PDB file of C-alpha atoms in Angstrom:
ATOM      1  CA  MET A 201      60.707 165.098 150.791  1.00  0.00           C
ATOM      2  CA  LYS A 202      62.928 162.112 150.106  1.00  0.00           C
ATOM      3  CA  ILE A 203      66.519 162.352 151.338  1.00  0.00           C
ATOM      4  CA  THR A 204      69.324 159.980 150.350  1.00  0.00           C
ATOM      5  CA  LYS A 205      72.582 160.149 152.269  1.00  0.00           C
ATOM      6  CA  LEU A 206      75.573 159.413 150.077  1.00  0.00           C
ATOM      7  CA  GLY A 207      77.944 160.008 152.995  1.00  0.00           C
ATOM      8  CA  HIS A 208      79.297 162.745 155.286  1.00  0.00           C
ATOM      9  CA  CYS A 209      77.459 165.844 153.996  1.00  0.00           C
ATOM     10  CA  ALA A 210      76.669 164.663 150.474  1.00  0.00           C
ATOM     11  CA  LEU A 211      72.886 164.249 150.252  1.00  0.00           C
ATOM     12  CA  ILE A 212      70.336 164.022 147.487  1.00  0.00           C
ATOM     13  CA  LEU A 213      67.091 165.859 148.202  1.00  0.00           C
ATOM     14  CA  GLU A 214      64.058 165.048 146.089  1.00  0.00           C
ATOM     15  CA  VAL A 215      61.653 167.935 146.478  1.00  0.00           C
ATOM     16  CA  GLU A 216      58.222 168.154 144.907  1.00  0.00           C
ATOM     17  CA  SER A 217      57.961 171.469 143.076  1.00  0.00           C
ATOM     18  CA  PRO A 218      54.747 173.525 143.293  1.00  0.00           C
ATOM     19  CA  THR A 219      55.109 174.069 139.543  1.00  0.00           C
ATOM     20  CA  GLY A 220      55.159 170.332 138.896  1.00  0.00           C
ATOM     21  CA  GLY A 221      57.784 167.601 138.870  1.00  0.00           C
ATOM     22  CA  THR A 222      60.563 166.776 141.307  1.00  0.00           C
ATOM     23  CA  LEU A 223      63.641 168.911 141.919  1.00  0.00           C
ATOM     24  CA  ARG A 224      66.770 166.862 142.653  1.00  0.00           C
ATOM     25  CA  ILE A 225      69.306 168.739 144.775  1.00  0.00           C
ATOM     26  CA  LEU A 226      72.769 167.403 145.650  1.00  0.00           C
ATOM     27  CA  THR A 227      74.470 168.967 148.670  1.00  0.00           C
ATOM     28  CA  ASP A 228      78.173 169.415 149.445  1.00  0.00           C
ATOM     29  CA  PRO A 229      80.007 167.056 147.056  1.00  0.00           C
ATOM     30  CA  GLY A 230      83.149 166.694 149.142  1.00  0.00           C
ATOM     31  CA  SER A 231      86.315 164.627 149.238  1.00  0.00           C
ATOM     32  CA  PHE A 232      85.067 162.235 151.935  1.00  0.00           C
ATOM     33  CA  THR A 233      82.729 160.570 149.441  1.00  0.00           C
ATOM     34  CA  ILE A 234      82.924 159.435 145.809  1.00  0.00           C
ATOM     35  CA  GLU A 235      79.323 158.306 145.389  1.00  0.00           C
ATOM     36  CA  GLN A 236      78.292 161.778 144.235  1.00  0.00           C
ATOM     37  CA  ASN A 237      80.501 161.464 141.156  1.00  0.00           C
ATOM     38  CA  VAL A 238      78.190 158.968 139.454  1.00  0.00           C
ATOM     39  CA  GLN A 239      74.890 160.724 140.137  1.00  0.00           C
ATOM     40  CA  THR A 240      72.698 161.756 137.232  1.00  0.00           C
ATOM     41  CA  GLU A 241      69.478 163.748 136.832  1.00  0.00           C
ATOM     42  CA  ILE A 242      70.709 166.366 139.299  1.00  0.00           C
ATOM     43  CA  ASP A 243      69.080 169.781 138.918  1.00  0.00           C
ATOM     44  CA  ILE A 244      70.958 171.770 141.575  1.00  0.00           C
ATOM     45  CA  ILE A 245      74.295 171.391 143.346  1.00  0.00           C
ATOM     46  CA  LEU A 246      74.124 173.210 146.695  1.00  0.00           C
ATOM     47  CA  ILE A 247      77.457 174.020 148.392  1.00  0.00           C
ATOM     48  CA  THR A 248      77.715 175.497 151.893  1.00  0.00           C
ATOM     49  CA  HIS A 249      81.430 176.378 151.968  1.00  0.00           C
ATOM     50  CA  GLU A 250      84.847 175.821 150.462  1.00  0.00           C
ATOM     51  CA  HIS A 251      86.419 173.174 152.730  1.00  0.00           C
ATOM     52  CA  GLY A 252      87.396 170.022 150.870  1.00  0.00           C
ATOM     53  CA  ASP A 253      85.031 167.687 152.692  1.00  0.00           C
ATOM     54  CA  HIS A 254      82.160 169.822 151.363  1.00  0.00           C
ATOM     55  CA  PHE A 255      83.487 171.125 148.061  1.00  0.00           C
ATOM     56  CA  HIS A 256      85.748 168.856 146.004  1.00  0.00           C
ATOM     57  CA  ILE A 257      86.623 170.523 142.715  1.00  0.00           C
ATOM     58  CA  ASP A 258      87.170 167.281 140.770  1.00  0.00           C
ATOM     59  CA  SER A 259      83.822 165.945 141.995  1.00  0.00           C
ATOM     60  CA  LEU A 260      82.108 169.114 140.846  1.00  0.00           C
ATOM     61  CA  ARG A 261      83.702 168.766 137.416  1.00  0.00           C
ATOM     62  CA  GLU A 262      82.521 165.143 137.114  1.00  0.00           C
ATOM     63  CA  LEU A 263      79.036 166.055 138.264  1.00  0.00           C
ATOM     64  CA  LEU A 264      78.744 168.768 135.649  1.00  0.00           C
ATOM     65  CA  VAL A 265      79.856 166.361 132.915  1.00  0.00           C
ATOM     66  CA  LYS A 266      77.125 163.915 133.910  1.00  0.00           C
ATOM     67  CA  ASN A 267      74.623 166.698 134.664  1.00  0.00           C
ATOM     68  CA  PRO A 268      75.333 169.485 132.155  1.00  0.00           C
ATOM     69  CA  LYS A 269      72.085 171.290 132.948  1.00  0.00           C
ATOM     70  CA  ALA A 270      72.692 171.351 136.702  1.00  0.00           C
ATOM     71  CA  ALA A 271      73.012 174.771 138.321  1.00  0.00           C
ATOM     72  CA  VAL A 272      75.230 175.541 141.311  1.00  0.00           C
ATOM     73  CA  ILE A 273      73.879 177.507 144.264  1.00  0.00           C
ATOM     74  CA  THR A 274      76.452 178.670 146.782  1.00  0.00           C
ATOM     75  CA  ASN A 275      77.958 181.691 148.488  1.00  0.00           C
ATOM     76  CA  GLN A 276      80.314 184.360 147.165  1.00  0.00           C
ATOM     77  CA  ALA A 277      83.508 182.677 148.397  1.00  0.00           C
ATOM     78  CA  VAL A 278      82.808 179.333 146.705  1.00  0.00           C
ATOM     79  CA  ALA A 279      81.580 181.065 143.551  1.00  0.00           C
ATOM     80  CA  ALA A 280      84.925 182.889 143.324  1.00  0.00           C
ATOM     81  CA  ILE A 281      86.830 179.582 143.498  1.00  0.00           C
ATOM     82  CA  ILE A 282      84.630 178.053 140.804  1.00  0.00           C
ATOM     83  CA  GLN A 283      85.332 181.019 138.563  1.00  0.00           C
ATOM     84  CA  LYS A 284      89.082 180.915 139.297  1.00  0.00           C
ATOM     85  CA  GLU A 285      89.214 177.200 138.438  1.00  0.00           C
ATOM     86  CA  GLY A 286      87.527 177.875 135.116  1.00  0.00           C
ATOM     87  CA  ILE A 287      84.653 175.498 135.817  1.00  0.00           C
ATOM     88  CA  GLY A 288      81.890 176.149 133.332  1.00  0.00           C
ATOM     89  CA  ALA A 289      78.868 176.197 135.583  1.00  0.00           C
ATOM     90  CA  VAL A 290      75.785 178.340 135.977  1.00  0.00           C
ATOM     91  CA  VAL A 291      76.308 179.724 139.482  1.00  0.00           C
ATOM     92  CA  SER A 292      73.708 181.562 141.548  1.00  0.00           C
ATOM     93  CA  ILE A 293      74.963 183.286 144.686  1.00  0.00           C
ATOM     94  CA  VAL A 294      72.756 182.936 147.749  1.00  0.00           C
ATOM     95  CA  GLY A 295      74.436 184.190 150.901  1.00  0.00           C
ATOM     96  CA  ASP A 296      73.231 185.199 154.331  1.00  0.00           C
ATOM     97  CA  GLY A 297      69.843 186.916 154.120  1.00  0.00           C
ATOM     98  CA  GLN A 298      69.431 186.110 150.434  1.00  0.00           C
ATOM     99  CA  ALA A 299      67.008 183.762 148.699  1.00  0.00           C
ATOM    100  CA  MET A 300      66.019 182.526 145.268  1.00  0.00           C
ATOM    101  CA  ASP A 301      63.331 180.486 143.599  1.00  0.00           C
ATOM    102  CA  ALA A 302      64.466 177.294 141.866  1.00  0.00           C
ATOM    103  CA  ASN A 303      61.644 175.864 139.768  1.00  0.00           C
ATOM    104  CA  GLY A 304      59.153 176.941 142.400  1.00  0.00           C
ATOM    105  CA  VAL A 305      61.276 175.739 145.354  1.00  0.00           C
ATOM    106  CA  ARG A 306      62.549 178.472 147.687  1.00  0.00           C
ATOM    107  CA  ILE A 307      66.200 178.314 148.769  1.00  0.00           C
ATOM    108  CA  GLU A 308      67.335 180.710 151.515  1.00  0.00           C
ATOM    109  CA  GLY A 309      70.783 181.434 152.946  1.00  0.00           C
ATOM    110  CA  PHE A 310      71.585 181.839 156.659  1.00  0.00           C
ATOM    111  CA  GLY A 311      74.833 182.658 158.438  1.00  0.00           C
ATOM    112  CA  ARG A 312      78.156 184.200 157.431  1.00  0.00           C
ATOM    113  CA  LEU A 313      81.042 182.279 159.015  1.00  0.00           C
ATOM    114  CA  HIS A 314      82.275 178.746 159.570  1.00  0.00           C
ATOM    115  CA  ALA A 315      82.357 177.791 163.241  1.00  0.00           C
ATOM    116  CA  GLU A 316      85.694 178.493 164.906  1.00  0.00           C
ATOM    117  CA  ILE A 317      88.167 175.606 164.785  1.00  0.00           C
ATOM    118  CA  TYR A 318      90.943 177.483 166.582  1.00  0.00           C
ATOM    119  CA  LYS A 319      91.818 181.149 166.786  1.00  0.00           C
ATOM    120  CA  GLU A 320      94.735 180.943 164.322  1.00  0.00           C
ATOM    121  CA  VAL A 321      92.665 179.042 161.758  1.00  0.00           C
ATOM    122  CA  GLY A 322      90.898 181.411 159.390  1.00  0.00           C
ATOM    123  CA  ARG A 323      87.111 181.277 159.305  1.00  0.00           C
ATOM    124  CA  VAL A 324      85.767 180.931 155.777  1.00  0.00           C
ATOM    125  CA  GLU A 325      82.327 181.973 154.598  1.00  0.00           C
ATOM    126  CA  ASN A 326      79.727 179.332 155.491  1.00  0.00           C
ATOM    127  CA  THR A 327      76.111 179.521 154.437  1.00  0.00           C
ATOM    128  CA  GLY A 328      73.378 177.339 155.873  1.00  0.00           C
ATOM    129  CA  TYR A 329      70.522 176.654 153.472  1.00  0.00           C
ATOM    130  CA  MET A 330      66.800 176.294 154.016  1.00  0.00           C
ATOM    131  CA  VAL A 331      65.082 174.372 151.221  1.00  0.00           C
ATOM    132  CA  ALA A 332      61.356 174.598 150.528  1.00  0.00           C
ATOM    133  CA  ASN A 333      60.685 176.196 153.950  1.00  0.00           C
ATOM    134  CA  LYS A 334      61.174 172.721 155.350  1.00  0.00           C
ATOM    135  CA  PHE A 335      64.726 171.360 155.340  1.00  0.00           C
ATOM    136  CA  TYR A 336      67.691 173.142 156.958  1.00  0.00           C
ATOM    137  CA  PHE A 337      71.291 172.244 156.180  1.00  0.00           C
ATOM    138  CA  PRO A 338      73.616 174.413 158.337  1.00  0.00           C
ATOM    139  CA  GLY A 339      76.983 173.420 156.872  1.00  0.00           C
ATOM    140  CA  ASP A 340      79.759 173.822 159.454  1.00  0.00           C
ATOM    141  CA  ALA A 341      78.098 176.217 161.860  1.00  0.00           C
ATOM    142  CA  PHE A 342      75.351 176.204 164.445  1.00  0.00           C
ATOM    143  CA  HIS A 343      73.500 179.218 163.058  1.00  0.00           C
ATOM    144  CA  ASN A 344      69.819 179.319 163.992  1.00  0.00           C
ATOM    145  CA  PRO A 345      67.794 180.430 160.953  1.00  0.00           C
ATOM    146  CA  GLY A 346      65.238 182.027 163.231  1.00  0.00           C
ATOM    147  CA  LYS A 347      62.300 180.370 161.534  1.00  0.00           C
ATOM    148  CA  PRO A 348      60.526 177.013 161.863  1.00  0.00           C
ATOM    149  CA  VAL A 349      62.513 173.979 160.689  1.00  0.00           C
ATOM    150  CA  ASP A 350      60.776 170.706 159.918  1.00  0.00           C
ATOM    151  CA  ILE A 351      63.825 168.582 158.991  1.00  0.00           C
ATOM    152  CA  LEU A 352      67.321 169.312 160.286  1.00  0.00           C
ATOM    153  CA  ALA A 353      70.600 167.899 158.959  1.00  0.00           C
ATOM    154  CA  LEU A 354      72.462 167.849 162.284  1.00  0.00           C
ATOM    155  CA  PRO A 355      76.293 167.907 162.352  1.00  0.00           C
ATOM    156  CA  ALA A 356      77.461 164.972 164.457  1.00  0.00           C
ATOM    157  CA  GLY A 357      81.238 165.357 164.652  1.00  0.00           C
ATOM    158  CA  GLY A 358      84.239 167.404 163.608  1.00  0.00           C
ATOM    159  CA  PRO A 359      87.146 169.556 164.824  1.00  0.00           C
ATOM    160  CA  TRP A 360      84.912 172.621 165.131  1.00  0.00           C
ATOM    161  CA  MET A 361      82.276 171.180 167.434  1.00  0.00           C
ATOM    162  CA  LYS A 362      81.495 169.004 170.444  1.00  0.00           C
ATOM    163  CA  ALA A 363      78.499 166.775 171.099  1.00  0.00           C
ATOM    164  CA  SER A 364      76.888 169.113 173.620  1.00  0.00           C
ATOM    165  CA  GLU A 365      76.865 171.949 171.059  1.00  0.00           C
ATOM    166  CA  SER A 366      75.181 169.732 168.490  1.00  0.00           C
ATOM    167  CA  ILE A 367      72.486 168.661 170.920  1.00  0.00           C
ATOM    168  CA  ASP A 368      71.915 172.201 172.222  1.00  0.00           C
ATOM    169  CA  PHE A 369      71.651 173.539 168.675  1.00  0.00           C
ATOM    170  CA  CYS A 370      69.006 170.980 167.799  1.00  0.00           C
ATOM    171  CA  LEU A 371      67.074 171.726 170.984  1.00  0.00           C
ATOM    172  CA  GLU A 372      67.228 175.432 170.125  1.00  0.00           C
ATOM    173  CA  VAL A 373      66.034 174.994 166.534  1.00  0.00           C
ATOM    174  CA  LYS A 374      63.379 172.457 167.570  1.00  0.00           C
ATOM    175  CA  PRO A 375      62.828 170.587 164.304  1.00  0.00           C
ATOM    176  CA  ARG A 376      60.226 167.872 164.008  1.00  0.00           C
ATOM    177  CA  VAL A 377      62.943 165.428 162.946  1.00  0.00           C
ATOM    178  CA  ALA A 378      66.747 165.453 162.745  1.00  0.00           C
ATOM    179  CA  PHE A 379      69.303 163.150 161.176  1.00  0.00           C
ATOM    180  CA  PRO A 380      73.126 163.140 161.474  1.00  0.00           C
ATOM    181  CA  VAL A 381      75.570 164.505 158.915  1.00  0.00           C
ATOM    182  CA  HIS A 382      79.241 165.502 159.060  1.00  0.00           C
ATOM    183  CA  ASP A 383      80.067 162.091 160.471  1.00  0.00           C
ATOM    184  CA  GLY A 384      82.486 160.818 157.831  1.00  0.00           C
ATOM    185  CA  MET A 385      85.452 161.052 160.200  1.00  0.00           C
ATOM    186  CA  ILE A 386      83.779 158.819 162.807  1.00  0.00           C
ATOM    187  CA  ARG A 387      84.394 155.099 162.351  1.00  0.00           C
ATOM    188  CA  PRO A 388      81.075 153.452 161.383  1.00  0.00           C
ATOM    189  CA  GLU A 389      81.178 150.958 164.246  1.00  0.00           C
ATOM    190  CA  LEU A 390      81.580 153.811 166.746  1.00  0.00           C
ATOM    191  CA  ARG A 391      78.918 156.182 165.440  1.00  0.00           C
ATOM    192  CA  ALA A 392      76.053 154.578 167.322  1.00  0.00           C
ATOM    193  CA  PHE A 393      77.897 155.022 170.614  1.00  0.00           C
ATOM    194  CA  LEU A 394      79.746 158.308 170.116  1.00  0.00           C
ATOM    195  CA  SER A 395      77.054 160.428 168.543  1.00  0.00           C
ATOM    196  CA  TYR A 396      73.832 158.775 167.506  1.00  0.00           C
ATOM    197  CA  GLY A 397      72.951 157.137 170.795  1.00  0.00           C
ATOM    198  CA  MET A 398      73.580 160.223 172.909  1.00  0.00           C
ATOM    199  CA  SER A 399      71.790 162.563 170.500  1.00  0.00           C
ATOM    200  CA  LYS A 400      68.823 160.249 170.114  1.00  0.00           C
ATOM    201  CA  GLY A 401      68.260 160.004 173.853  1.00  0.00           C
ATOM    202  CA  PHE A 402      68.331 163.716 174.630  1.00  0.00           C
ATOM    203  CA  LEU A 403      66.492 164.829 171.510  1.00  0.00           C
ATOM    204  CA  GLU A 404      63.679 162.323 171.664  1.00  0.00           C
ATOM    205  CA  ALA A 405      63.169 163.197 175.333  1.00  0.00           C
ATOM    206  CA  ALA A 406      62.440 166.712 174.058  1.00  0.00           C
ATOM    207  CA  GLY A 407      59.989 165.441 171.440  1.00  0.00           C
ATOM    208  CA  ILE A 408      62.368 165.602 168.446  1.00  0.00           C
ATOM    209  CA  GLN A 409      62.519 162.478 166.309  1.00  0.00           C
ATOM    210  CA  PHE A 410      66.105 161.390 165.596  1.00  0.00           C
ATOM    211  CA  VAL A 411      66.716 159.218 162.532  1.00  0.00           C
ATOM    212  CA  PRO A 412      70.239 157.712 162.274  1.00  0.00           C
ATOM    213  CA  LEU A 413      70.466 157.760 158.471  1.00  0.00           C
ATOM    214  CA  PRO A 414      73.440 155.632 157.330  1.00  0.00           C
ATOM    215  CA  ALA A 415      75.330 156.300 154.109  1.00  0.00           C
ATOM    216  CA  GLY A 416      73.615 154.724 151.109  1.00  0.00           C
ATOM    217  CA  GLU A 417      70.147 154.806 152.641  1.00  0.00           C
ATOM    218  CA  SER A 418      67.091 156.940 151.910  1.00  0.00           C
ATOM    219  CA  GLN A 419      64.254 158.217 154.050  1.00  0.00           C
ATOM    220  CA  ASP A 420      60.945 159.870 153.269  1.00  0.00           C
ATOM    221  CA  PHE A 421      60.335 162.690 155.696  1.00  0.00           C
TER     222      PHE A 421
END
């Protein structure tokens, strides 16, 4: 699987389909990035939840103009917003405990709620997604899918988490390899110190490879 990080939580996954060809999946086109707006040849747009840094309505509109055959896979809450906004998209709902086959590639949903930010802040529906029984993208929650994970997109920063929770979650899931996401609010020159360096040390001591994947770069996993 080839993964390109556009920034924050916007990724492009290139997944070999058992039925032939490569499925190109774009995750969480949010307001922290604009690089997703120019992408073409996208087959699936995968959205974990409705917060603006993961789901930017104008970005979704632009993506669908450039990728008119792309389908959206998301949860019920995001699907309702897409319908309300009158966005003409083919939407498949995959929530917690649900799954679908996309051109031979299995996509499964895990988890129901966004991690708590503070008690007065409402918790929206958040769905983590497992792709091809290999890659797990949890969105904004530390929900263990309860099944083996080969590649983990590991949240590295945000108002709903702290570094110890990120590290403990990764140690609990025990992927072969992890790379950081949800780091758009951390200044680039500070990322190596504030999140990557600490995570890399603890995780690699436990036998988990940590790959600090910068925005604009790709990695074959």
